[in-house]
mmCIF file of C-alpha atoms in Angstrom:
data_model
loop_
_atom_site.group_PDB
_atom_site.id
_atom_site.type_symbol
_atom_site.label_atom_id
_atom_site.label_comp_id
_atom_site.label_asym_id
_atom_site.label_seq_id
_atom_site.Cartn_x
_atom_site.Cartn_y
_atom_site.Cartn_z
ATOM 1 C CA MET A 1 33.355 178.952 87.457
ATOM 2 C CA ALA A 2 32.585 175.111 86.713
ATOM 3 C CA PRO A 3 28.724 174.579 86.483
ATOM 4 C CA PRO A 4 27.220 172.543 89.501
ATOM 5 C CA GLU A 5 27.977 168.889 89.866
ATOM 6 C CA VAL A 6 24.400 166.523 88.780
ATOM 7 C CA GLY A 7 22.895 165.816 91.923
ATOM 8 C CA GLN A 8 22.339 161.604 93.196
ATOM 9 C CA ILE A 9 19.762 159.993 91.727
ATOM 10 C CA VAL A 10 17.822 158.367 95.075
ATOM 11 C CA PHE A 11 15.254 156.149 94.995
ATOM 12 C CA SER A 12 13.094 155.040 98.190
ATOM 13 C CA GLN A 13 12.107 152.008 99.220
ATOM 14 C CA SER A 14 7.994 152.536 98.506
ATOM 15 C CA SER A 15 6.194 149.676 96.491
ATOM 16 C CA GLN A 16 6.494 152.102 93.449
ATOM 17 C CA PRO A 17 10.058 153.835 93.239
ATOM 18 C CA GLN A 18 10.048 157.385 93.638
ATOM 19 C CA ALA A 19 13.137 159.047 91.383
ATOM 20 C CA GLN A 20 14.437 161.697 93.436
ATOM 21 C CA CYS A 21 17.080 164.772 92.713
ATOM 22 C CA ASN A 22 19.201 165.342 95.920
ATOM 23 C CA THR A 23 18.124 168.567 97.192
ATOM 24 C CA ALA A 24 20.687 170.634 99.057
ATOM 25 C CA VAL A 25 19.616 173.067 102.026
ATOM 26 C CA PRO A 26 17.471 175.881 101.277
ATOM 27 C CA ASP A 27 19.949 178.995 99.247
ATOM 28 C CA HIS A 28 17.799 182.278 100.575
ATOM 29 C CA ALA A 29 20.366 184.276 99.542
ATOM 30 C CA PHE A 30 19.534 187.376 97.450
ATOM 31 C CA THR A 31 22.945 187.147 95.612
ATOM 32 C CA LEU A 32 24.253 185.855 92.194
ATOM 33 C CA PRO A 33 25.828 182.382 92.238
ATOM 34 C CA ALA A 34 29.493 183.234 92.664
ATOM 35 C CA GLY A 35 31.634 184.159 89.646
ATOM 36 C CA PHE A 36 28.136 184.376 87.900
ATOM 37 C CA PRO A 37 28.297 188.133 85.245
ATOM 38 C CA ASN A 38 26.439 191.129 86.706
ATOM 39 C CA VAL A 39 25.575 191.349 83.051
ATOM 40 C CA LEU A 40 25.724 190.940 79.521
ATOM 41 C CA THR A 41 26.648 192.556 77.075
ATOM 42 C CA SER A 42 27.416 190.885 73.890
ATOM 43 C CA PRO A 43 25.441 190.877 70.605
ATOM 44 C CA MET A 44 23.214 188.091 72.209
ATOM 45 C CA SER A 45 21.781 190.385 74.546
ATOM 46 C CA TRP A 46 18.662 191.832 72.708
ATOM 47 C CA ILE A 47 15.299 192.537 72.888
ATOM 48 C CA GLY A 48 12.453 191.797 69.938
ATOM 49 C CA LYS A 49 12.146 195.461 68.824
ATOM 50 C CA GLN A 50 15.510 195.620 67.984
ATOM 51 C CA HIS A 51 14.582 193.561 65.186
ATOM 52 C CA SER A 52 11.426 194.428 63.835
ATOM 53 C CA ASP A 53 12.850 194.890 60.096
ATOM 54 C CA ASP A 54 13.427 191.595 59.673
ATOM 55 C CA THR A 55 16.035 192.632 56.674
ATOM 56 C CA SER A 56 18.298 192.641 60.109
ATOM 57 C CA TYR A 57 18.066 188.953 60.425
ATOM 58 C CA VAL A 58 17.105 187.537 56.688
ATOM 59 C CA VAL A 59 19.191 186.606 54.229
ATOM 60 C CA MET A 60 18.147 186.425 50.766
ATOM 61 C CA LEU A 61 19.447 183.951 48.170
ATOM 62 C CA SER A 62 20.057 185.894 44.987
ATOM 63 C CA LEU A 63 19.445 184.166 41.606
ATOM 64 C CA GLU A 64 23.002 183.917 41.251
ATOM 65 C CA ASP A 65 22.455 181.863 44.594
ATOM 66 C CA LEU A 66 20.206 179.585 43.298
ATOM 67 C CA ALA A 67 22.144 179.079 40.703
ATOM 68 C CA GLU A 68 24.749 177.924 42.285
ATOM 69 C CA LEU A 69 22.458 175.127 44.471
ATOM 70 C CA ASN A 70 21.132 173.877 41.186
ATOM 71 C CA ARG A 71 24.970 173.258 40.079
ATOM 72 C CA ALA A 72 25.540 171.852 43.287
ATOM 73 C CA LEU A 73 22.999 169.202 43.345
ATOM 74 C CA LEU A 74 23.359 167.896 39.795
ATOM 75 C CA HIS A 75 26.738 167.631 40.780
ATOM 76 C CA PHE A 76 26.366 165.908 44.114
ATOM 77 C CA LYS A 77 23.849 163.762 41.867
ATOM 78 C CA SER A 78 26.457 163.002 38.965
ATOM 79 C CA LEU A 79 28.562 161.032 41.594
ATOM 80 C CA GLY A 80 25.459 158.233 42.596
ATOM 81 C CA LEU A 81 26.047 158.792 46.453
ATOM 82 C CA ASP A 82 23.523 158.232 48.902
ATOM 83 C CA GLY A 83 22.269 161.699 50.376
ATOM 84 C CA ASP A 84 23.391 161.469 53.383
ATOM 85 C CA LEU A 85 27.143 161.447 52.711
ATOM 86 C CA VAL A 86 26.689 165.113 51.490
ATOM 87 C CA ASP A 87 29.624 167.538 52.437
ATOM 88 C CA LYS A 88 31.106 170.420 51.261
ATOM 89 C CA THR A 89 33.272 168.391 49.185
ATOM 90 C CA ASN A 90 30.791 167.218 46.719
ATOM 91 C CA PHE A 91 28.297 170.143 47.606
ATOM 92 C CA PRO A 92 30.319 173.161 46.324
ATOM 93 C CA LEU A 93 28.949 176.804 47.056
ATOM 94 C CA PRO A 94 32.077 178.881 46.581
ATOM 95 C CA GLN A 95 30.158 182.172 46.650
ATOM 96 C CA LEU A 96 27.027 181.756 48.536
ATOM 97 C CA ALA A 97 29.444 179.496 50.763
ATOM 98 C CA LYS A 98 30.279 183.423 51.969
ATOM 99 C CA LYS A 99 26.679 184.305 53.191
ATOM 100 C CA LEU A 100 26.651 181.012 54.659
ATOM 101 C CA ASN A 101 29.206 181.442 56.987
ATOM 102 C CA SER A 102 28.965 184.867 57.844
ATOM 103 C CA MET A 103 25.162 183.362 59.209
ATOM 104 C CA ARG A 104 27.492 180.511 61.099
ATOM 105 C CA ARG A 105 29.322 183.291 62.908
ATOM 106 C CA GLN A 106 26.005 185.004 64.161
ATOM 107 C CA VAL A 107 24.341 181.833 65.567
ATOM 108 C CA TYR A 108 27.833 181.226 67.670
ATOM 109 C CA ALA A 109 29.014 184.609 68.500
ATOM 110 C CA GLY A 110 26.644 187.279 66.858
ATOM 111 C CA ARG A 111 22.447 187.684 67.486
ATOM 112 C CA GLY A 112 22.479 183.978 68.315
ATOM 113 C CA PHE A 113 19.796 183.429 64.950
ATOM 114 C CA ALA A 114 19.837 183.634 61.949
ATOM 115 C CA LEU A 115 16.959 182.913 58.548
ATOM 116 C CA LEU A 116 18.255 181.981 55.157
ATOM 117 C CA ARG A 117 15.279 182.849 52.388
ATOM 118 C CA GLY A 118 14.492 182.579 48.923
ATOM 119 C CA LEU A 119 14.284 178.809 47.834
ATOM 120 C CA ASN A 120 11.196 177.512 46.555
ATOM 121 C CA VAL A 121 10.341 174.205 47.463
ATOM 122 C CA ASN A 122 7.881 173.976 44.385
ATOM 123 C CA ASP A 123 11.043 173.633 42.058
ATOM 124 C CA TYR A 124 11.967 170.416 43.730
ATOM 125 C CA CYS A 125 11.047 167.003 44.367
ATOM 126 C CA VAL A 126 11.592 165.648 47.877
ATOM 127 C CA ASP A 127 14.510 163.998 47.762
ATOM 128 C CA ASP A 128 16.326 166.642 45.978
ATOM 129 C CA LEU A 129 14.838 169.373 48.482
ATOM 130 C CA THR A 130 16.613 167.272 51.254
ATOM 131 C CA ILE A 131 20.017 167.103 49.777
ATOM 132 C CA ILE A 132 20.067 170.831 49.042
ATOM 133 C CA TYR A 133 19.023 171.433 52.838
ATOM 134 C CA LEU A 134 21.548 169.004 54.169
ATOM 135 C CA GLY A 135 24.330 170.608 52.338
ATOM 136 C CA ILE A 136 23.638 173.794 53.331
ATOM 137 C CA GLN A 137 24.264 172.571 56.877
ATOM 138 C CA HIS A 138 27.395 171.739 55.895
ATOM 139 C CA TYR A 139 28.188 175.210 55.890
ATOM 140 C CA ILE A 140 27.197 175.558 59.423
ATOM 141 C CA ALA A 141 28.339 172.944 60.864
ATOM 142 C CA ASN A 142 30.341 169.781 60.457
ATOM 143 C CA GLN A 143 28.191 167.358 62.554
ATOM 144 C CA PHE A 144 24.886 166.500 62.398
ATOM 145 C CA GLY A 145 22.570 164.793 65.113
ATOM 146 C CA ARG A 146 20.916 161.840 64.981
ATOM 147 C CA GLN A 147 17.132 160.446 64.796
ATOM 148 C CA ASP A 148 16.579 156.897 66.398
ATOM 149 C CA ASN A 149 14.693 154.221 63.901
ATOM 150 C CA LYS A 150 11.045 155.726 65.196
ATOM 151 C CA GLY A 151 11.921 159.287 63.171
ATOM 152 C CA ASN A 152 12.171 160.727 66.975
ATOM 153 C CA MET A 153 14.660 163.678 66.807
ATOM 154 C CA LEU A 154 17.320 163.278 70.031
ATOM 155 C CA GLU A 155 17.100 166.650 70.787
ATOM 156 C CA SER A 156 20.483 167.689 72.644
ATOM 157 C CA GLY A 157 22.285 169.954 69.765
ATOM 158 C CA ASP A 158 24.200 173.373 69.761
ATOM 159 C CA VAL A 159 22.279 174.627 66.975
ATOM 160 C CA ILE A 160 18.550 173.933 65.853
ATOM 161 C CA SER A 161 17.921 174.495 62.555
ATOM 162 C CA TRP A 162 14.621 173.542 60.350
ATOM 163 C CA LEU A 163 13.496 173.685 56.741
ATOM 164 C CA THR A 164 10.015 175.191 56.466
ATOM 165 C CA ARG A 165 8.076 173.054 53.059
ATOM 166 C CA SER A 166 5.217 174.184 53.750
ATOM 167 C CA THR A 167 3.113 176.725 56.275
ATOM 168 C CA ALA A 168 -0.338 176.102 58.198
ATOM 169 C CA ALA A 169 -3.321 178.140 57.029
ATOM 170 C CA SER A 170 -2.760 180.288 59.566
ATOM 171 C CA GLY A 171 -0.464 181.126 62.964
ATOM 172 C CA GLY A 172 2.531 178.977 63.319
ATOM 173 C CA LYS A 173 5.291 181.734 63.330
ATOM 174 C CA CYS A 174 8.209 181.244 65.245
ATOM 175 C CA ILE A 175 9.008 183.152 68.263
ATOM 176 C CA ILE A 176 12.168 183.368 70.009
ATOM 177 C CA ALA A 177 13.924 185.438 73.168
ATOM 178 C CA SER A 178 17.217 186.006 74.165
ATOM 179 C CA ALA A 179 18.438 183.776 76.911
ATOM 180 C CA HIS A 180 20.956 186.629 77.637
ATOM 181 C CA THR A 181 18.123 189.156 77.638
ATOM 182 C CA VAL A 182 16.472 186.943 80.068
ATOM 183 C CA TYR A 183 19.461 186.454 82.194
ATOM 184 C CA ASN A 184 20.116 189.961 82.430
ATOM 185 C CA ILE A 185 16.498 190.760 83.703
ATOM 186 C CA LEU A 186 16.813 188.223 86.540
ATOM 187 C CA ALA A 187 20.236 189.109 87.411
ATOM 188 C CA ALA A 188 19.399 192.525 88.211
ATOM 189 C CA THR A 189 16.037 192.003 89.717
ATOM 190 C CA ARG A 190 15.837 188.719 90.754
ATOM 191 C CA PRO A 191 19.295 187.267 91.552
ATOM 192 C CA ASP A 192 18.035 184.505 94.289
ATOM 193 C CA LEU A 193 15.961 182.880 91.261
ATOM 194 C CA VAL A 194 19.513 182.355 89.075
ATOM 195 C CA ARG A 195 20.482 181.000 92.199
ATOM 196 C CA VAL A 196 17.842 178.443 91.835
ATOM 197 C CA LEU A 197 18.180 178.004 88.112
ATOM 198 C CA ALA A 198 21.325 177.206 88.652
ATOM 199 C CA ARG A 199 21.143 174.429 90.917
ATOM 200 C CA SER A 200 21.404 170.899 89.757
ATOM 201 C CA ASP A 201 18.276 169.281 91.432
ATOM 202 C CA TRP A 202 15.836 170.212 88.671
ATOM 203 C CA PRO A 203 14.306 166.706 87.358
ATOM 204 C CA PHE A 204 14.152 166.296 84.036
ATOM 205 C CA ALA A 205 12.358 163.295 82.833
ATOM 206 C CA LEU A 206 14.175 163.326 78.928
ATOM 207 C CA PRO A 207 15.840 161.088 77.333
ATOM 208 C CA THR A 208 15.674 159.448 80.590
ATOM 209 C CA PHE A 209 15.002 160.962 84.258
ATOM 210 C CA HIS A 210 18.208 163.105 85.379
ATOM 211 C CA CYS A 211 19.008 166.057 87.482
ATOM 212 C CA ARG A 212 21.006 168.990 85.679
ATOM 213 C CA PRO A 213 20.488 172.933 86.377
ATOM 214 C CA VAL A 214 18.575 174.980 83.916
ATOM 215 C CA LEU A 215 20.516 177.780 83.686
ATOM 216 C CA GLN A 216 24.813 177.143 83.642
ATOM 217 C CA HIS A 217 27.820 179.502 83.394
ATOM 218 C CA HIS A 218 30.445 177.296 81.808
ATOM 219 C CA ASP A 219 33.618 178.480 80.053
ATOM 220 C CA GLY A 220 32.682 181.689 80.437
ATOM 221 C CA LYS A 221 29.646 181.725 78.801
ATOM 222 C CA ILE A 222 25.449 181.680 80.368
ATOM 223 C CA MET A 223 23.725 179.083 79.109
ATOM 224 C CA ILE A 224 19.945 178.169 79.082
ATOM 225 C CA ASN A 225 18.949 174.817 77.965
ATOM 226 C CA PHE A 226 15.981 173.158 78.965
ATOM 227 C CA GLY A 227 12.189 172.158 77.991
ATOM 228 C CA ARG A 228 9.003 172.367 80.112
ATOM 229 C CA THR A 229 8.000 169.087 78.697
ATOM 230 C CA ALA A 230 10.870 167.216 80.190
ATOM 231 C CA LEU A 231 10.097 169.335 83.570
ATOM 232 C CA MET A 232 6.372 169.140 84.047
ATOM 233 C CA GLY A 233 4.520 167.577 81.474
ATOM 234 C CA SER A 234 2.031 168.107 78.554
ATOM 235 C CA ALA A 235 -1.208 166.982 77.602
ATOM 236 C CA SER A 236 0.213 164.728 75.181
ATOM 237 C CA HIS A 237 3.144 163.510 77.200
ATOM 238 C CA PRO A 238 2.151 163.382 80.906
ATOM 239 C CA ARG A 239 4.423 163.477 83.655
ATOM 240 C CA CYS A 240 5.306 159.745 85.053
ATOM 241 C CA ALA A 241 3.302 159.896 88.845
ATOM 242 C CA SER A 242 6.422 158.150 89.933
ATOM 243 C CA LEU A 243 8.859 161.291 89.191
ATOM 244 C CA PRO A 244 9.271 164.382 91.275
ATOM 245 C CA GLN A 245 7.298 167.197 90.599
ATOM 246 C CA LEU A 246 8.889 170.697 90.675
ATOM 247 C CA THR A 247 9.160 172.531 93.944
ATOM 248 C CA PRO A 248 7.244 176.082 94.089
ATOM 249 C CA VAL A 249 10.112 177.829 94.338
ATOM 250 C CA GLN A 250 11.233 175.868 90.834
ATOM 251 C CA ALA A 251 7.803 176.576 88.972
ATOM 252 C CA GLU A 252 8.076 180.570 90.030
ATOM 253 C CA ALA A 253 11.969 180.496 88.322
ATOM 254 C CA LEU A 254 10.188 178.935 85.109
ATOM 255 C CA ASP A 255 7.385 181.490 84.988
ATOM 256 C CA ALA A 256 9.809 184.090 86.032
ATOM 257 C CA ILE A 257 11.255 183.052 82.397
ATOM 258 C CA GLU A 258 8.467 182.688 80.318
ATOM 259 C CA ALA A 259 7.289 186.689 81.398
ATOM 260 C CA VAL A 260 10.704 187.995 80.463
ATOM 261 C CA ALA A 261 11.119 186.028 77.287
ATOM 262 C CA ARG A 262 7.427 187.159 76.571
ATOM 263 C CA ALA A 263 7.725 190.922 77.080
ATOM 264 C CA THR A 264 11.428 190.472 75.092
ATOM 265 C CA GLN A 265 10.124 188.128 72.371
ATOM 266 C CA LEU A 266 10.750 188.214 68.220
ATOM 267 C CA GLU A 267 8.062 186.809 66.585
ATOM 268 C CA MET A 268 9.066 186.071 62.823
ATOM 269 C CA LYS A 269 6.836 185.307 60.319
ATOM 270 C CA THR A 270 7.559 182.049 58.259
ATOM 271 C CA ALA A 271 7.517 181.173 54.697
ATOM 272 C CA ALA A 272 7.807 177.654 52.816
ATOM 273 C CA GLY A 273 11.560 177.259 51.881
ATOM 274 C CA ASP A 274 12.648 179.540 54.560
ATOM 275 C CA ILE A 275 15.983 177.644 57.082
ATOM 276 C CA HIS A 276 16.010 178.817 60.585
ATOM 277 C CA LEU A 277 19.149 178.208 62.673
ATOM 278 C CA ILE A 278 19.174 179.001 66.704
ATOM 279 C CA ASN A 279 21.684 178.988 69.138
ATOM 280 C CA ASN A 280 19.995 176.602 71.486
ATOM 281 C CA PHE A 281 21.922 177.295 74.582
ATOM 282 C CA ALA A 282 21.596 181.024 73.714
ATOM 283 C CA VAL A 283 18.050 181.505 72.118
ATOM 284 C CA LEU A 284 14.742 180.681 73.767
ATOM 285 C CA HIS A 285 12.155 179.507 71.328
ATOM 286 C CA ARG A 286 8.562 178.367 70.708
ATOM 287 C CA ARG A 287 5.693 178.246 68.085
ATOM 288 C CA GLN A 288 2.287 180.290 68.048
ATOM 289 C CA GLY A 289 -0.553 178.016 67.612
ATOM 290 C CA PHE A 290 -1.640 177.086 64.350
ATOM 291 C CA VAL A 291 -4.527 175.583 61.556
ATOM 292 C CA ASP A 292 -3.762 173.653 59.387
ATOM 293 C CA GLY A 293 -5.786 173.990 55.788
ATOM 294 C CA ALA A 294 -7.416 171.487 53.495
ATOM 295 C CA GLN A 295 -4.759 171.411 51.052
ATOM 296 C CA SER A 296 -0.956 169.734 51.778
ATOM 297 C CA SER A 297 0.470 172.922 50.637
ATOM 298 C CA GLU A 298 -1.512 174.697 53.523
ATOM 299 C CA LYS A 299 -0.265 171.964 56.420
ATOM 300 C CA ARG A 300 3.026 172.792 58.621
ATOM 301 C CA HIS A 301 5.626 170.664 57.839
ATOM 302 C CA LEU A 302 9.371 171.402 59.193
ATOM 303 C CA VAL A 303 12.081 169.398 58.778
ATOM 304 C CA ARG A 304 14.140 169.645 61.511
ATOM 305 C CA MET A 305 17.874 168.854 61.924
ATOM 306 C CA ARG A 306 20.287 169.609 65.751
ATOM 307 C CA LEU A 307 23.864 170.981 64.139
ATOM 308 C CA ARG A 308 26.891 171.193 65.731
ATOM 309 C CA ASP A 309 30.299 172.946 64.617
ATOM 310 C CA GLU A 310 33.774 171.415 66.580
ATOM 311 C CA GLU A 311 35.486 174.940 65.374
ATOM 312 C CA LEU A 312 32.402 177.235 66.341
ATOM 313 C CA GLY A 313 30.599 175.277 69.165
ATOM 314 C CA TRP A 314 30.638 176.308 72.363
ATOM 315 C CA ALA A 315 32.121 173.806 75.457
ATOM 316 C CA VAL A 316 29.273 171.781 76.650
ATOM 317 C CA PRO A 317 28.763 171.622 80.238
ATOM 318 C CA ASN A 318 29.624 167.865 82.273
ATOM 319 C CA GLU A 319 26.133 167.704 83.321
ATOM 320 C CA LEU A 320 25.080 167.398 79.375
ATOM 321 C CA GLN A 321 27.979 165.589 77.834
ATOM 322 C CA ALA A 322 26.086 162.112 77.648
ATOM 323 C CA GLU A 323 23.063 163.674 75.694
ATOM 324 C CA TRP A 324 25.338 165.580 73.572
ATOM 325 C CA THR A 325 27.155 162.011 72.721
ATOM 326 C CA GLN A 326 24.581 159.977 72.223
ATOM 327 C CA ALA A 327 22.980 162.635 69.067
ATOM 328 C CA PHE A 328 26.501 163.910 68.145
ATOM 329 C CA GLY A 329 29.110 160.390 68.874
ATOM 330 C CA GLU A 330 30.542 158.194 66.109
ATOM 331 C CA SER A 331 28.449 155.274 66.716
ATOM 332 C CA GLY A 332 25.281 154.127 65.683
ATOM 333 C CA SER A 333 23.040 154.852 62.754
ATOM 334 C CA LYS A 334 21.549 158.060 61.732
ATOM 335 C CA VAL A 335 18.282 157.821 59.966
ATOM 336 C CA TRP A 336 16.182 160.108 57.943
ATOM 337 C CA HIS A 337 12.897 160.513 57.355
ATOM 338 C CA ILE A 338 12.137 163.209 54.314
ATOM 339 C CA GLU A 339 8.243 162.220 54.194
ATOM 340 C CA PRO A 340 5.817 163.356 57.169
ATOM 341 C CA MET A 341 5.569 160.332 59.703
ATOM 342 C CA PRO A 342 2.558 157.759 59.868
ATOM 343 C CA GLU A 343 -0.472 159.724 61.390
ATOM 344 C CA GLY A 344 -0.937 159.533 64.826
ATOM 345 C CA PHE A 345 2.767 159.542 65.132
ATOM 346 C CA PHE A 346 4.559 162.122 66.719
ATOM 347 C CA PRO A 347 8.348 161.734 66.548
ATOM 348 C CA LEU A 348 9.153 163.836 69.829
ATOM 349 C CA ARG A 349 11.477 161.953 71.539
ATOM 350 C CA LEU A 350 12.728 158.731 72.605
ATOM 351 C CA GLN A 351 10.938 158.604 76.081
ATOM 352 C CA ALA A 352 8.298 160.562 76.565
ATOM 353 C CA ASN A 353 8.556 160.362 80.571
#
């Protein structure tokens, strides 16, 4: 079943225009939308308890792997190229590539997430560590999302990747949940909320105001892609008063997603040097609160990327095409900020609301 069409954006004639999403006749049916599956049985339908032993998803770098990374780094640097030109041809990993390809397939067609561990960040300067990170990413996907010239990471992407350069003194765990498990539970208990989530009248404020579904059934796959800030604002990014608020049933649907996600979540401890990979259509994610310490090694610092693989990447619904093109299209320059941005600047998005 093709995803619902994006609702038209309508502005009122008042002195302060109100952005709106077209709202169809209220739908009170207690059945799934036509064509939606009753249950998803893929490996992406998991609960946290199944992965309580992190050896099920952590891929450890061996001494041989680390030596191969160092050889690839030296080879790339000998070519005198800019760091953003790294790719498989100039960053060869003949043996480690097998592990990375397995991780790549897990992210796109397996459990939906993976973690590479064992890189010692203290062994490298910032530039070299970034080259290694970029080089590894080329074995996961062949397209990288871009930042803007202020360091804002464009939020679109099939896969979210991040390198942990340092962790906080306390807290900061990565917390994930299977979007497919969330769907299965809602489909079985609250199919009416699945209908709500699949409607095209959700008022997203980011990157610019637009209307689209939270949950989509596209090309045979169930996808959940949203962030609460884009729909409700936050303390640091308050929602513009001229934008529509969620309806009570929409708020209920988001709360239902969160309740199921929390009940089935997986908490992952993170160490410096970890590289996380998460399917952005099939895995919901958040982080635990954290407290930084006084030392630089006790301050949480992540380097994030958005990835897309042309071979394994899922077909992107029409409603998301513009955002994906902006992030992965050929036009536009790419800027990599390898050091933290100035104090007080929070590079979240192009436009807060």
